[in-house]
Amino acid sequence: WISIKATFTGHDRHSILEECEFGEDAIKRTYQEAHNEEVLAAYVREMLMEQEAELIEAHDEIKELRDSVS
């Protein structure tokens, strides 16, 4: 999807980074929904929390990059 978007936006970095951030937001919502599951084993819940922390870090980095290329 990002390659297609880049073709139509002229490889505009800001637009591409916005699309990345949009994707990261969707993934964050999925992790939050998974946390609400009551029947998760403790080790699965811990693994999801670790992955989510890494995801948030990556999301924040993408947001910073997007803001820096306005």
mmCIF file of C-alpha atoms in Angstrom:
data_model
loop_
_atom_site.group_PDB
_atom_site.id
_atom_site.type_symbol
_atom_site.label_atom_id
_atom_site.label_comp_id
_atom_site.label_asym_id
_atom_site.label_seq_id
_atom_site.Cartn_x
_atom_site.Cartn_y
_atom_site.Cartn_z
ATOM 1 C CA TRP A 1 0.000 0.000 0.000
ATOM 2 C CA ILE A 2 2.775 2.422 0.859
ATOM 3 C CA SER A 3 4.435 1.847 -2.533
ATOM 4 C CA ILE A 4 1.170 2.630 -4.301
ATOM 5 C CA LYS A 5 0.603 5.727 -2.187
ATOM 6 C CA ALA A 6 4.161 6.894 -2.877
ATOM 7 C CA THR A 7 3.514 6.621 -6.602
ATOM 8 C CA PHE A 8 0.513 8.954 -6.395
ATOM 9 C CA THR A 9 1.977 11.408 -3.891
ATOM 10 C CA GLY A 10 5.303 11.770 -5.653
ATOM 11 C CA HIS A 11 7.147 10.010 -2.832
ATOM 12 C CA ASP A 12 6.187 12.750 -0.406
ATOM 13 C CA ARG A 13 7.882 11.702 2.845
ATOM 14 C CA HIS A 14 5.314 13.364 5.062
ATOM 15 C CA SER A 15 2.436 11.467 3.407
ATOM 16 C CA ILE A 16 4.278 8.162 3.569
ATOM 17 C CA LEU A 17 5.074 8.663 7.244
ATOM 18 C CA GLU A 18 1.439 9.610 7.906
ATOM 19 C CA GLU A 19 0.382 6.321 6.336
ATOM 20 C CA CYS A 20 2.895 4.435 8.482
ATOM 21 C CA GLU A 21 1.547 6.138 11.583
ATOM 22 C CA PHE A 22 -2.011 5.261 10.551
ATOM 23 C CA GLY A 23 -0.988 1.597 10.284
ATOM 24 C CA GLU A 24 0.736 1.723 13.648
ATOM 25 C CA ASP A 25 -2.415 3.192 15.212
ATOM 26 C CA ALA A 26 -4.464 0.288 13.853
ATOM 27 C CA ILE A 27 -2.001 -2.214 15.304
ATOM 28 C CA LYS A 28 -2.049 -0.421 18.671
ATOM 29 C CA ARG A 29 -5.848 -0.762 18.791
ATOM 30 C CA THR A 30 -5.545 -4.488 18.118
ATOM 31 C CA TYR A 31 -3.089 -4.919 20.983
ATOM 32 C CA GLN A 32 -5.378 -2.967 23.303
ATOM 33 C CA GLU A 33 -8.276 -5.236 22.346
ATOM 34 C CA ALA A 34 -6.117 -8.280 23.058
ATOM 35 C CA HIS A 35 -5.351 -6.944 26.534
ATOM 36 C CA ASN A 36 -9.060 -6.903 27.265
ATOM 37 C CA GLU A 37 -9.339 -10.640 26.681
ATOM 38 C CA GLU A 38 -9.941 -12.319 30.013
ATOM 39 C CA VAL A 39 -8.800 -15.802 29.042
ATOM 40 C CA LEU A 40 -5.187 -15.072 28.115
ATOM 41 C CA ALA A 41 -2.469 -17.074 29.781
ATOM 42 C CA ALA A 42 -0.096 -14.957 31.853
ATOM 43 C CA TYR A 43 2.861 -15.630 29.564
ATOM 44 C CA VAL A 44 0.817 -14.577 26.507
ATOM 45 C CA ARG A 45 -0.318 -11.386 28.227
ATOM 46 C CA GLU A 46 3.301 -10.597 29.170
ATOM 47 C CA MET A 47 4.483 -11.234 25.614
ATOM 48 C CA LEU A 48 1.770 -8.938 24.246
ATOM 49 C CA MET A 49 2.736 -6.210 26.686
ATOM 50 C CA GLU A 50 6.388 -6.423 25.620
ATOM 51 C CA GLN A 51 5.456 -6.300 21.940
ATOM 52 C CA GLU A 52 3.107 -3.405 22.531
ATOM 53 C CA ALA A 53 5.857 -1.428 24.290
ATOM 54 C CA GLU A 54 8.103 -1.912 21.246
ATOM 55 C CA LEU A 55 5.255 -0.924 18.957
ATOM 56 C CA ILE A 56 4.612 2.283 20.888
ATOM 57 C CA GLU A 57 8.301 3.145 20.690
ATOM 58 C CA ALA A 58 8.295 2.603 16.910
ATOM 59 C CA HIS A 59 5.064 4.596 16.560
ATOM 60 C CA ASP A 60 6.547 7.532 18.446
ATOM 61 C CA GLU A 61 9.657 7.429 16.260
ATOM 62 C CA ILE A 62 7.559 7.488 13.093
ATOM 63 C CA LYS A 63 5.533 10.396 14.470
ATOM 64 C CA GLU A 64 8.718 12.347 15.238
ATOM 65 C CA LEU A 65 10.032 11.674 11.724
ATOM 66 C CA ARG A 66 6.731 12.778 10.202
ATOM 67 C CA ASP A 67 6.724 15.990 12.214
ATOM 68 C CA SER A 68 10.314 16.739 11.240
ATOM 69 C CA VAL A 69 9.641 16.555 7.491
ATOM 70 C CA SER A 70 6.577 18.818 7.354
#
